[in-house]
Short mmCIF file of C-alpha atoms in Angstrom, two decimals:
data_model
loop_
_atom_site.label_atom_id
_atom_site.label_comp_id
_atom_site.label_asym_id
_atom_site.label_seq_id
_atom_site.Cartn_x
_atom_site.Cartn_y
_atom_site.Cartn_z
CA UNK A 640 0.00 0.00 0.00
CA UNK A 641 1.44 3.43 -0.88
CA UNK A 642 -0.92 6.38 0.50
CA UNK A 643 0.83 8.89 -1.89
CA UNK A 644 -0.60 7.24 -4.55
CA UNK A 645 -4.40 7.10 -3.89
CA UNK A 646 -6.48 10.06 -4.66
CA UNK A 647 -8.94 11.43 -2.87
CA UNK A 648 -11.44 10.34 -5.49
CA UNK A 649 -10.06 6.87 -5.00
CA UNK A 650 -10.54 7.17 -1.22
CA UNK A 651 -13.94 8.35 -1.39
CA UNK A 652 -15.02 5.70 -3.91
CA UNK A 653 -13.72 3.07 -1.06
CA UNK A 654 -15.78 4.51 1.69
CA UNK A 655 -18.89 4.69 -0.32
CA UNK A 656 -17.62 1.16 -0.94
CA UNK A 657 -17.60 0.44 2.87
CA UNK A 658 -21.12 1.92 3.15
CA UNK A 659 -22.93 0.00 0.64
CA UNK A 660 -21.07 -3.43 2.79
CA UNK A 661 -19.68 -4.17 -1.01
CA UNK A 662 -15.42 -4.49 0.72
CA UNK A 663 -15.02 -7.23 2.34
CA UNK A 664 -11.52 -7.31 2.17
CA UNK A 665 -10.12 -3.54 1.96
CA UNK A 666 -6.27 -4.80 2.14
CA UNK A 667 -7.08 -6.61 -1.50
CA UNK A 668 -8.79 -4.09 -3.41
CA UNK A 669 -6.65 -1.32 -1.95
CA UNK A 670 -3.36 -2.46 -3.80
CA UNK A 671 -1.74 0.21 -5.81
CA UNK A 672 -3.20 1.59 -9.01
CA UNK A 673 -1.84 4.42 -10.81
CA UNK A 674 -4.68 6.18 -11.41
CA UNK A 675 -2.94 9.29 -12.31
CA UNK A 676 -0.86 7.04 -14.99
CA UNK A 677 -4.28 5.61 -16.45
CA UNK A 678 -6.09 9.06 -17.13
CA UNK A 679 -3.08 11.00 -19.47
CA UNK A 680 -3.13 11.19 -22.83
CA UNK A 681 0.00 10.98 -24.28
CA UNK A 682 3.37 9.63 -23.87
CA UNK A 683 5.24 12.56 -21.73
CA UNK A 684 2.49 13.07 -19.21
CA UNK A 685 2.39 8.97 -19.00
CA UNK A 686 6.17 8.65 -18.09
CA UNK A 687 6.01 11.49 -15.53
CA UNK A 688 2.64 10.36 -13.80
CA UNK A 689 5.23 6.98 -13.39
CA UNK A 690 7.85 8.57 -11.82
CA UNK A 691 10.20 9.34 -15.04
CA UNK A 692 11.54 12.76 -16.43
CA UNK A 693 11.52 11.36 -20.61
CA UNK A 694 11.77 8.24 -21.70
CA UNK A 695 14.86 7.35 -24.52
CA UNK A 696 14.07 5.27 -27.72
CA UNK A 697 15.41 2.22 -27.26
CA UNK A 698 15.96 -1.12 -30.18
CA UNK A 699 16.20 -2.94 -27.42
CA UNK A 700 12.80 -3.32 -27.06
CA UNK A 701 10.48 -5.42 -29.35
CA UNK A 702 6.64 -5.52 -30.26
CA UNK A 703 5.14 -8.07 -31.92
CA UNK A 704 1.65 -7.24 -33.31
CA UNK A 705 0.30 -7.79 -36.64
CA UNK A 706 0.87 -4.04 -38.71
CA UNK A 707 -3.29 -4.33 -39.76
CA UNK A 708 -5.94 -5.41 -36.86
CA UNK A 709 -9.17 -6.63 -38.64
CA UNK A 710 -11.17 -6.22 -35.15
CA UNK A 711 -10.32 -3.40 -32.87
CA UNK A 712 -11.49 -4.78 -29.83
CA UNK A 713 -8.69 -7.67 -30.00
CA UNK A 714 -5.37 -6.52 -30.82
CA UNK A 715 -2.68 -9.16 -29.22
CA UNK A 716 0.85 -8.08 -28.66
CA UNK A 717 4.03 -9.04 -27.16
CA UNK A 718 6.23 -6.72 -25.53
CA UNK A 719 9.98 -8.24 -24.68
CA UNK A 720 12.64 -6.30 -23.34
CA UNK A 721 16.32 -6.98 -23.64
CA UNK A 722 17.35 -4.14 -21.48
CA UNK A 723 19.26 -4.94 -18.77
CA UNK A 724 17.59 -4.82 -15.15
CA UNK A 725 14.03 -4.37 -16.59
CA UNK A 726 11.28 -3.64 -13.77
CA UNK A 727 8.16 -3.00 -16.10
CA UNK A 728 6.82 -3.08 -19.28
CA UNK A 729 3.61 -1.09 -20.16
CA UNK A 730 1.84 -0.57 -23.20
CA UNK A 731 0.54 2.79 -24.84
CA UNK A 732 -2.14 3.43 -27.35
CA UNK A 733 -1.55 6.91 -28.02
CA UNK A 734 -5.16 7.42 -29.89
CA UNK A 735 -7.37 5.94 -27.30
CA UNK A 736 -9.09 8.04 -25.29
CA UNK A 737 -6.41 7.04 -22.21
CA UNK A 738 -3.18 5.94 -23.46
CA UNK A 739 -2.55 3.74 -20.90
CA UNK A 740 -3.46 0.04 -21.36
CA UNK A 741 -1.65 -1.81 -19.01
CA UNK A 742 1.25 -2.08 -17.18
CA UNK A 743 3.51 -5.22 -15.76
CA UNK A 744 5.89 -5.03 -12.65
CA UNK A 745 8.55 -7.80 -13.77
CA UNK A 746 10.58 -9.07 -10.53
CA UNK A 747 13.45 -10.88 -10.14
CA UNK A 748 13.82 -14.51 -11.97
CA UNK A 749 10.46 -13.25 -14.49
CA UNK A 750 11.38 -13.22 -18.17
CA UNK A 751 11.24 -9.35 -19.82
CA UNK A 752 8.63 -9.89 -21.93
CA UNK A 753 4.75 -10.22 -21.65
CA UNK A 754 2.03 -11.16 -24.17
CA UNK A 755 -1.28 -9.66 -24.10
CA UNK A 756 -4.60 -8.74 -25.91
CA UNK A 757 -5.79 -4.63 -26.10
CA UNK A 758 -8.44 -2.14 -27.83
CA UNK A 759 -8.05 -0.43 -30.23
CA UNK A 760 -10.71 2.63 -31.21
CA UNK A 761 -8.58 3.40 -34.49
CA UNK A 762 -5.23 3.43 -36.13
CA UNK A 763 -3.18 4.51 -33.91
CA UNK A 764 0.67 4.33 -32.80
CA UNK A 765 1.40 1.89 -30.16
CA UNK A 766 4.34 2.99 -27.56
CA UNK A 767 6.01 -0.15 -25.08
CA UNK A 768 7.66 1.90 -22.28
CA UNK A 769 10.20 -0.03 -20.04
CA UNK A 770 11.64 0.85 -16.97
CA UNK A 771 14.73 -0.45 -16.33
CA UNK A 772 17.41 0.22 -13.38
CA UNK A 773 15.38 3.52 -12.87
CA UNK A 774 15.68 5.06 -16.25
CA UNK A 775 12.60 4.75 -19.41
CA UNK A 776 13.11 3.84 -22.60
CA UNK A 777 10.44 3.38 -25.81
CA UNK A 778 9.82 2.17 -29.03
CA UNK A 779 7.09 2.51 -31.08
CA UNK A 780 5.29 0.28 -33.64
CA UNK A 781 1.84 2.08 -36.02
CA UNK A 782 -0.89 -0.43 -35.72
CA UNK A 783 -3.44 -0.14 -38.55
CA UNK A 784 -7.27 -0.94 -37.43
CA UNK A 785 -9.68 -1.75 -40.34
CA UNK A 786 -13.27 -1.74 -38.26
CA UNK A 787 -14.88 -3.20 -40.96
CA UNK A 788 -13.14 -6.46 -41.34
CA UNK A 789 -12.32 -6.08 -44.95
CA UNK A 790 -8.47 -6.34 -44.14
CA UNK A 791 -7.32 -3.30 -45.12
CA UNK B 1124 -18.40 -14.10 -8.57
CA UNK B 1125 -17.00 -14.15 -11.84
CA UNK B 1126 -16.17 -17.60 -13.59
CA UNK B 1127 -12.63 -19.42 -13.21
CA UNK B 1128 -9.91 -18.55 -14.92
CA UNK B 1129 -8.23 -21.15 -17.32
CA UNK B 1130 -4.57 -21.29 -16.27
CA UNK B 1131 -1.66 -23.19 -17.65
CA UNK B 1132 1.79 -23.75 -16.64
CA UNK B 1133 3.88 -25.64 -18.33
CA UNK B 1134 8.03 -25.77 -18.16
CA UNK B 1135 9.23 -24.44 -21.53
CA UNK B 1136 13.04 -25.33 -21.43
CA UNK B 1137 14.58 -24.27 -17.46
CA UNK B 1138 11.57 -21.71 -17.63
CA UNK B 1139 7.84 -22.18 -16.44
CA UNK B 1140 5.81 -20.43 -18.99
CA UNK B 1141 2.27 -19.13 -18.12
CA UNK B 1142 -0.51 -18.59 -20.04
CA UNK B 1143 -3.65 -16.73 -18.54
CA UNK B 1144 -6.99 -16.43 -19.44
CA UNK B 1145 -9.85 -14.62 -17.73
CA UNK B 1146 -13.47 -14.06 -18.04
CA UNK B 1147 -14.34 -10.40 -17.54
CA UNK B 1148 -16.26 -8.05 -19.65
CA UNK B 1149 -13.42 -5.56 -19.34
CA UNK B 1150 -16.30 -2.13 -19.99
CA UNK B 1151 -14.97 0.42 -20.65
CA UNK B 1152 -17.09 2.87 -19.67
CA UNK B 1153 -17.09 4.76 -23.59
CA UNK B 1154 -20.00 2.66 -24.24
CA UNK B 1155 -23.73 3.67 -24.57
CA UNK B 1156 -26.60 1.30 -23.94
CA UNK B 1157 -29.40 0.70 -26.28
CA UNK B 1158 -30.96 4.10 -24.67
CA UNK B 1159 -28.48 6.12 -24.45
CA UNK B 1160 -26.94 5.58 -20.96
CA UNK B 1161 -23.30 5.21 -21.13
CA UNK B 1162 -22.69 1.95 -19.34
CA UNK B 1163 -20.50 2.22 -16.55
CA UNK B 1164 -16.80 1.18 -16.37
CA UNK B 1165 -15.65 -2.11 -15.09
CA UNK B 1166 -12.43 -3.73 -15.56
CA UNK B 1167 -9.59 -5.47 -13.76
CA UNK B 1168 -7.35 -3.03 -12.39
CA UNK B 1169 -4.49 -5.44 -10.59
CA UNK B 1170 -3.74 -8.80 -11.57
CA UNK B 1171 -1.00 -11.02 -9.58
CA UNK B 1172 0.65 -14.17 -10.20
CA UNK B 1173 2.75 -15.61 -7.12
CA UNK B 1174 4.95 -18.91 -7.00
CA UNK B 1175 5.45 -20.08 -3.64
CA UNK B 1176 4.63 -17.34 -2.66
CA UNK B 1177 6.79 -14.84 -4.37
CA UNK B 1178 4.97 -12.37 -7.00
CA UNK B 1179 6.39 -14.04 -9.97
CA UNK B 1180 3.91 -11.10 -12.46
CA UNK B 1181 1.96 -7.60 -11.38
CA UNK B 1182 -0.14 -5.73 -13.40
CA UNK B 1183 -2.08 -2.42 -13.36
CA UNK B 1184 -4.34 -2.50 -15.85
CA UNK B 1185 -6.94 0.33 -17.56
CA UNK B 1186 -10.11 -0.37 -19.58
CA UNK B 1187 -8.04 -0.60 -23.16
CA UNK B 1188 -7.64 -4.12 -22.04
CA UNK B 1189 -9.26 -6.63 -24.26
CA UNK B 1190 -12.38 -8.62 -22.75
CA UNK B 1191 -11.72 -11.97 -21.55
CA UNK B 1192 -8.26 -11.36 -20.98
CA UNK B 1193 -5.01 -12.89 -21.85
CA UNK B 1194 -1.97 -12.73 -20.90
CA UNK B 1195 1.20 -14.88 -21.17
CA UNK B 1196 4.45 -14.45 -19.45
CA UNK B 1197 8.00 -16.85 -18.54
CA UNK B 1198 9.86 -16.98 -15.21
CA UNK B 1199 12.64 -19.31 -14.11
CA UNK B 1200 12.87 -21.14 -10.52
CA UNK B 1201 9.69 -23.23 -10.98
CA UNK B 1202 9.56 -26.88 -11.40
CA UNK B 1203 6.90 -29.05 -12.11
CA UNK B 1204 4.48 -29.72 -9.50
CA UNK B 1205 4.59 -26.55 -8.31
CA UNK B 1206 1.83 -23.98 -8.16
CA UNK B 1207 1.10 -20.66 -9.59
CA UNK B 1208 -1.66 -18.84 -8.15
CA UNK B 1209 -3.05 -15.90 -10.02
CA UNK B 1210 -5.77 -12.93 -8.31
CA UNK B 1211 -7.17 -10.22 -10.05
CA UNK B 1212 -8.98 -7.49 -8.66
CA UNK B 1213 -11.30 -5.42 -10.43
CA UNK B 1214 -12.70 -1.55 -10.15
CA UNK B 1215 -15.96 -2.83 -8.37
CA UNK B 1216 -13.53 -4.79 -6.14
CA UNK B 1217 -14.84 -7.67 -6.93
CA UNK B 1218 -12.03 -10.16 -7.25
CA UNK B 1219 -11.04 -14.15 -8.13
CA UNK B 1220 -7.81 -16.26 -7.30
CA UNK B 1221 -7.35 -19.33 -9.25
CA UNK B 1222 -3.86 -21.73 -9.37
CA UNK B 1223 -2.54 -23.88 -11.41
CA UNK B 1224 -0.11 -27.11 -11.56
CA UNK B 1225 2.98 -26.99 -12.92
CA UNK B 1226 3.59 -29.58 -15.51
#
């Protein structure tokens, strides 16, 4: 648990939680969320809501997606990471309406590198930002999304 | 209570790797209803895989997640037999913790 994290918004959702007898088990649900992190835009205000100053490009980072998505609402991708001392890996869609997908903590012994399924609402560049020994680093990768199936 | 996840875990070389899937509608909270109302948000905000106790996998994740989600990873110092438990949590705090045998 990290108080500086939760926002009073957060906080008040949980004790109308408490009210309506929903929580019964506030250590669970109250595990970190970077709810700052999950409402920006784009990239910059992304790596700072994390903790980072600017992130360097990196080509030691990989995504694997396919370059046209037929459906928008499935778009799988891996995300591996071959810089040294990586502690996460999250993934940006810079044109949806939060940037922000998801994010991974990697410990000790776990393999850089993550495979996962997001949405899409429209062509859009797709950012994997790692964190590794304290610094950020990002590549980038255009996904093309072709709504109505015909492939593109 | 949502349904079970389907877990697998399976030693890929000196590696265990782990493949995740999970039933939630993962809303987003952009959608609108037949009517008109926009139907709320609700998603799984942490998901966390432990071996033997030790988070092997943590995630924060927002509502760009696909539904029914996947998600695949690798770590090292598992053998089979083992057991990987996995919990998500999700905005409504509604959670689910489901394991898995190492084979």
């Amino acid at each position: 648990m990290n108080p500086n994290r939760r926002t009073a918004l957060k906080g008040a959702a949980m004790i109308g939680a408490l009210a309506m007898g929903l929580l019964k088990s506030a250590g669970a649900w109250a595990q970190s969320w970077n709810k700052a992190a999950f409402e920006t835009k784009s990239l910059n205000d992304t790596v700072k809501a994390m903790g980072g100053a600017s992130a360097a490009e990196s080509k030691d980072i990989v995504i694997t997606s396919p370059d046209i998505a037929e459906n928008g609402a499935v778009v799988p991708f891996s995300i591996a990471s071959k810089i040294p001392k990586t502690e996460s890996i999250s993934l940006l869609v810079e044109k949806n309406p939060n940037a922000l997908a998801a994010s991974f903590g990697i410990p000790d012994g776990t393999e850089a590198g993550i495979t996962t399924r997001v949405k899409m609402g429209q062509t859009s560049n797709v950012i994997a930002l790692v964190k590794a020994d304290g610094k950020f680093y990002y590549t980038s990768k255009e996904v093309k999304v072709t709504l109505g199936g015909c492939g593109g | 209570m949502a349904d079970p996840m389907k877990i697998r875990a399976a030693m890929a070389g000196n590696q265990v790797e782990v493949k995740i899937l999970m039933s939630h509608e993962m809303e987003t909270g952009q959608r609108k209803d037949s009517k008109g109302a926009t139907i709320p948000a609700h998603f799984i905000q942490n998901v966390t895989a432990t071996h033997n106790g030790k988070t092997v996998l943590s995630a924060e994740w927002g509502p760009a997640v696909a539904k029914n989600p996947f998600l695949s990873f690798k770590f090292s110092g598992g053998k089979p037999g083992d057991k990987v438990v996995v919990t998500w949590v999700d905005n409504k705090g509604d959670k689910r913790t489901d394991e898995a045998t190492i084979s």
